[in-house]
Amino acid sequence: MAHITFNTKNIENFVAEHELDEMQPLITMADQQLRHRSGAGAEYSDWLTLPTDYDKEEFARIQTAAQKIQSDSKVLVVIGIGGSYLGAKMAVDFLNPMFNNELADDQRKGVKIYFAGNSTSASYINDLVRVIGDQDFSVNVISKSGTTTEPSIAFRVFKQLLEKKYGTDEAKQRIYATTDANRGALHDEAKISGYETFTIPDGVGGRFSVLTAVGLLPIAASGADIEALMTGARDAQEEYSDADLKKNEAYKYAAVRRILYDKGYTTELLINWEPTMQYLSEWWKQLMGESEGKNQKGIYPSSANFSTDLHSLGQYIQEGRRDLFETVVKLDNPVSNIDLPHENGNNDGLQYLEGVTIDEVNTKASQGVTLAHVDGGVPNLAVHLPAQDEYSLGYLIYFFEIAVGASGYTFGINPFNQPGVEAYKTAMFALLGKPGYEDQTKVYRARLNQ
């Protein structure tokens, strides 16, 4: 039995059992393209066996580097964007208390983790520099090429801070580069400067890279158990190895999503009921959006954080256009709980809840919202996690990865490339006057002046 459970009881009015049966041949075809590496983009599908086929020597070096960071630093600045940032941020948030960076040193498992290089905001960088202040810190810069604009800018700033604080030689011992194994600007700089380096595997695209050094070093530095994380993913790899929809819930999720899409439900909201899962949704949105959004096809991935967003988006979800469905990631056992305090009188109207835990309120709220949304015409799927821990997260990561890999092939597209991402870069580089973009510079500047 799978460690996590996928619940489809709230789509019975939207998807008939025979429709799932009719999806089996398409899912079987997608599974064969994945397993036999015969589908488009197969050269980037090494994530499929990553939980069992990863570099054990590098894994041990990651653990050693994390221990060094914890011994000589209070802060790790993780520099990256997109897949070089979202997976690590998601996991660090998921596996640690909500206000982890504000806790005293003896109450945290590892160092404070801050992220940079994920925007072009000068204010963000300046604010982070002020937060670090006089604290000892290290930097993990993550980039396949070493020339991506946002992380390259941030790396210049924080490298200079390291050199000013520690001197050139010690600064080099506090920089950890996660990059291409053989080429690229960051690879070359790391080799010349002597930074400790970790590899972004050629066969694993950025949005699938959280279980490589890209995610594992920051996660380990935060104090999380990356061995348990990989064990969860390994067990999920085994669990989701059968193409039979009656045996593979990850494929069932992919099949149900496709059926709903064909019926006009073209937007999926990933719902969480825990603030520490907000970045799970951000990671998931990149995973789904970059994998499926091609050739004018694909489900649009969005998200909502409940109960917070029920007071802003709730009206639209309940009674707006009927082109969306929800997938709820629900934690069955909270990390911690609290009893609602007793109080004399009933001014706030909460006396009926006295003796009830706040997590019970959260759970009943989620159940009530589901019933209301289903009654309002919103199909509702649910993924239940038994615990918010490393093993469960590794399992969940693989669940979503294998699901979107199969789903992409059912759309007849390459789930592992992202050609559309280059369009904005061309326009941005042209407007900035980057060498090699002179012709485009004239065109784009003229358009701005129209």
Tab-separated table of N, CA, C and O in Angstrom, residues 225-276:
chain	number	residue	atom	x	y	z
A	225	ASP	N	16.923	15.351	7.289
A	225	ASP	CA	17.515	14.039	7.038
A	225	ASP	C	17.332	13.680	5.566
A	225	ASP	O	16.267	13.207	5.152
A	226	ILE	N	18.379	13.894	4.767
A	226	ILE	CA	18.234	13.652	3.332
A	226	ILE	C	18.251	12.162	2.998
A	226	ILE	O	17.787	11.768	1.928
A	227	GLU	N	18.755	11.328	3.897
A	227	GLU	CA	18.666	9.884	3.658
A	227	GLU	C	17.210	9.434	3.720
A	227	GLU	O	16.757	8.641	2.885
A	228	ALA	N	16.464	9.933	4.683
A	228	ALA	CA	15.039	9.585	4.776
A	228	ALA	C	14.266	10.143	3.585
A	228	ALA	O	13.325	9.512	3.086
A	229	LEU	N	14.662	11.325	3.120
A	229	LEU	CA	14.033	11.924	1.940
A	229	LEU	C	14.192	11.012	0.729
A	229	LEU	O	13.219	10.734	0.002
A	230	MET	N	15.409	10.526	0.506
A	230	MET	CA	15.665	9.651	-0.636
A	230	MET	C	14.996	8.290	-0.454
A	230	MET	O	14.553	7.684	-1.432
A	231	THR	N	14.885	7.818	0.766
A	231	THR	CA	14.211	6.539	1.018
A	231	THR	C	12.733	6.632	0.648
A	231	THR	O	12.164	5.715	0.040
A	232	GLY	N	12.111	7.760	0.998
A	232	GLY	CA	10.717	7.954	0.616
A	232	GLY	C	10.537	7.950	-0.886
A	232	GLY	O	9.604	7.322	-1.423
A	233	ALA	N	11.424	8.634	-1.587
A	233	ALA	CA	11.352	8.664	-3.047
A	233	ALA	C	11.613	7.292	-3.648
A	233	ALA	O	10.967	6.893	-4.632
A	234	ARG	N	12.553	6.568	-3.065
A	234	ARG	CA	12.860	5.210	-3.557
A	234	ARG	C	11.664	4.289	-3.419
A	234	ARG	O	11.327	3.531	-4.343
A	235	ASP	N	10.990	4.357	-2.281
A	235	ASP	CA	9.821	3.499	-2.079
A	235	ASP	C	8.676	3.902	-3.013
A	235	ASP	O	7.911	3.043	-3.481
A	236	ALA	N	8.561	5.197	-3.293
A	236	ALA	CA	7.549	5.650	-4.249
A	236	ALA	C	7.884	5.165	-5.655
A	236	ALA	O	6.996	4.790	-6.425
A	237	GLN	N	9.167	5.170	-6.001
A	237	GLN	CA	9.584	4.676	-7.312
A	237	GLN	C	9.125	3.228	-7.503
A	237	GLN	O	8.631	2.856	-8.578
A	238	GLU	N	9.262	2.439	-6.465
A	238	GLU	CA	8.817	1.044	-6.539
A	238	GLU	C	7.298	0.961	-6.576
A	238	GLU	O	6.728	0.192	-7.359
A	239	GLU	N	6.628	1.754	-5.746
A	239	GLU	CA	5.169	1.713	-5.648
A	239	GLU	C	4.502	2.093	-6.957
A	239	GLU	O	3.480	1.515	-7.345
A	240	TYR	N	5.071	3.059	-7.675
A	240	TYR	CA	4.436	3.588	-8.881
A	240	TYR	C	5.087	3.056	-10.158
A	240	TYR	O	5.234	3.759	-11.150
A	241	SER	N	5.467	1.794	-10.121
A	241	SER	CA	6.157	1.192	-11.262
A	241	SER	C	5.241	0.389	-12.182
A	241	SER	O	5.670	-0.076	-13.235
A	242	ASP	N	3.982	0.235	-11.810
A	242	ASP	CA	3.029	-0.560	-12.593
A	242	ASP	C	2.120	0.384	-13.375
A	242	ASP	O	1.605	1.359	-12.824
A	243	ALA	N	1.900	0.107	-14.634
A	243	ALA	CA	1.075	0.979	-15.477
A	243	ALA	C	-0.426	0.821	-15.210
A	243	ALA	O	-1.221	1.644	-15.667
A	244	ASP	N	-0.823	-0.185	-14.454
A	244	ASP	CA	-2.233	-0.455	-14.185
A	244	ASP	C	-2.821	0.659	-13.313
A	244	ASP	O	-2.360	0.894	-12.184
A	245	LEU	N	-3.853	1.329	-13.801
A	245	LEU	CA	-4.468	2.421	-13.059
A	245	LEU	C	-5.076	1.969	-11.739
A	245	LEU	O	-5.267	2.779	-10.828
A	246	LYS	N	-5.390	0.711	-11.630
A	246	LYS	CA	-5.951	0.198	-10.377
A	246	LYS	C	-4.863	-0.026	-9.329
A	246	LYS	O	-5.154	-0.204	-8.139
A	247	LYS	N	-3.608	0.004	-9.762
A	247	LYS	CA	-2.490	-0.238	-8.851
A	247	LYS	C	-1.589	0.986	-8.666
A	247	LYS	O	-0.796	1.022	-7.718
A	248	ASN	N	-1.688	1.944	-9.554
A	248	ASN	CA	-0.771	3.086	-9.551
A	248	ASN	C	-1.568	4.379	-9.365
A	248	ASN	O	-2.175	4.901	-10.295
A	249	GLU	N	-1.569	4.902	-8.145
A	249	GLU	CA	-2.365	6.094	-7.860
A	249	GLU	C	-1.784	7.363	-8.490
A	249	GLU	O	-2.520	8.314	-8.752
A	250	ALA	N	-0.482	7.397	-8.717
A	250	ALA	CA	0.104	8.554	-9.393
A	250	ALA	C	-0.401	8.629	-10.831
A	250	ALA	O	-0.740	9.715	-11.335
A	251	TYR	N	-0.476	7.485	-11.498
A	251	TYR	CA	-1.023	7.448	-12.858
A	251	TYR	C	-2.525	7.728	-12.847
A	251	TYR	O	-3.060	8.336	-13.777
A	252	LYS	N	-3.200	7.261	-11.790
A	252	LYS	CA	-4.633	7.555	-11.683
A	252	LYS	C	-4.853	9.061	-11.584
A	252	LYS	O	-5.780	9.610	-12.190
A	253	TYR	N	-4.004	9.732	-10.830
A	253	TYR	CA	-4.065	11.200	-10.742
A	253	TYR	C	-3.874	11.816	-12.122
A	253	TYR	O	-4.633	12.705	-12.525
A	254	ALA	N	-2.890	11.338	-12.876
A	254	ALA	CA	-2.652	11.851	-14.224
A	254	ALA	C	-3.863	11.609	-15.123
A	254	ALA	O	-4.265	12.491	-15.900
A	255	ALA	N	-4.458	10.427	-15.009
A	255	ALA	CA	-5.602	10.078	-15.858
A	255	ALA	C	-6.820	10.923	-15.533
A	255	ALA	O	-7.514	11.427	-16.429
A	256	VAL	N	-7.102	11.110	-14.244
A	256	VAL	CA	-8.254	11.915	-13.843
A	256	VAL	C	-8.082	13.360	-14.306
A	256	VAL	O	-9.033	13.983	-14.796
A	257	ARG	N	-6.890	13.895	-14.150
A	257	ARG	CA	-6.626	15.262	-14.603
A	257	ARG	C	-6.910	15.390	-16.096
A	257	ARG	O	-7.505	16.378	-16.551
A	258	ARG	N	-6.493	14.398	-16.876
A	258	ARG	CA	-6.693	14.458	-18.326
A	258	ARG	C	-8.183	14.372	-18.668
A	258	ARG	O	-8.665	15.075	-19.571
A	259	ILE	N	-8.924	13.519	-17.986
A	259	ILE	CA	-10.368	13.414	-18.222
A	259	ILE	C	-11.052	14.745	-17.926
A	259	ILE	O	-11.882	15.223	-18.703
A	260	LEU	N	-10.717	15.352	-16.797
A	260	LEU	CA	-11.312	16.630	-16.434
A	260	LEU	C	-10.953	17.718	-17.448
A	260	LEU	O	-11.786	18.553	-17.815
A	261	TYR	N	-9.713	17.728	-17.902
A	261	TYR	CA	-9.266	18.695	-18.911
A	261	TYR	C	-10.103	18.573	-20.180
A	261	TYR	O	-10.551	19.578	-20.753
A	262	ASP	N	-10.321	17.352	-20.618
A	262	ASP	CA	-11.103	17.123	-21.838
A	262	ASP	C	-12.563	17.551	-21.675
A	262	ASP	O	-13.266	17.759	-22.665
A	263	LYS	N	-13.013	17.697	-20.417
A	263	LYS	CA	-14.374	18.155	-20.161
A	263	LYS	C	-14.452	19.661	-19.922
A	263	LYS	O	-15.507	20.183	-19.562
A	264	GLY	N	-13.324	20.340	-20.093
A	264	GLY	CA	-13.318	21.792	-19.952
A	264	GLY	C	-12.783	22.320	-18.646
A	264	GLY	O	-12.774	23.538	-18.423
A	265	TYR	N	-12.321	21.429	-17.770
A	265	TYR	CA	-11.712	21.878	-16.513
A	265	TYR	C	-10.217	22.086	-16.771
A	265	TYR	O	-9.407	21.180	-16.588
A	266	THR	N	-9.872	23.274	-17.172
A	266	THR	CA	-8.521	23.537	-17.692
A	266	THR	C	-7.590	24.209	-16.688
A	266	THR	O	-6.434	24.456	-17.005
A	267	THR	N	-8.088	24.514	-15.500
A	267	THR	CA	-7.258	25.090	-14.440
A	267	THR	C	-7.306	24.189	-13.217
A	267	THR	O	-8.377	23.764	-12.787
A	268	GLU	N	-6.126	23.890	-12.670
A	268	GLU	CA	-6.039	23.085	-11.451
A	268	GLU	C	-5.474	23.946	-10.327
A	268	GLU	O	-4.432	24.591	-10.487
A	269	LEU	N	-6.166	23.954	-9.206
A	269	LEU	CA	-5.693	24.640	-8.009
A	269	LEU	C	-5.119	23.602	-7.054
A	269	LEU	O	-5.823	22.676	-6.644
A	270	LEU	N	-3.846	23.746	-6.692
A	270	LEU	CA	-3.289	22.897	-5.637
A	270	LEU	C	-3.563	23.605	-4.309
A	270	LEU	O	-3.178	24.757	-4.116
A	271	ILE	N	-4.234	22.904	-3.418
A	271	ILE	CA	-4.694	23.487	-2.164
A	271	ILE	C	-3.904	22.910	-1.002
A	271	ILE	O	-3.695	21.695	-0.916
A	272	ASN	N	-3.476	23.781	-0.097
A	272	ASN	CA	-2.883	23.303	1.144
A	272	ASN	C	-3.608	23.940	2.320
A	272	ASN	O	-4.243	24.986	2.191
A	273	TRP	N	-3.479	23.324	3.467
A	273	TRP	CA	-4.077	23.831	4.705
A	273	TRP	C	-3.011	24.092	5.762
A	273	TRP	O	-3.329	24.227	6.952
A	274	GLU	N	-1.765	24.173	5.343
A	274	GLU	CA	-0.656	24.456	6.250
A	274	GLU	C	0.245	25.517	5.607
A	274	GLU	O	0.723	25.331	4.484
A	275	PRO	N	0.515	26.632	6.303
A	275	PRO	CA	1.370	27.676	5.719
A	275	PRO	C	2.756	27.186	5.315
A	275	PRO	O	3.365	27.735	4.377
A	276	THR	N	3.279	26.160	5.982
A	276	THR	CA	4.587	25.629	5.614
A	276	THR	C	4.563	24.889	4.281
A	276	THR	O	5.612	24.465	3.788
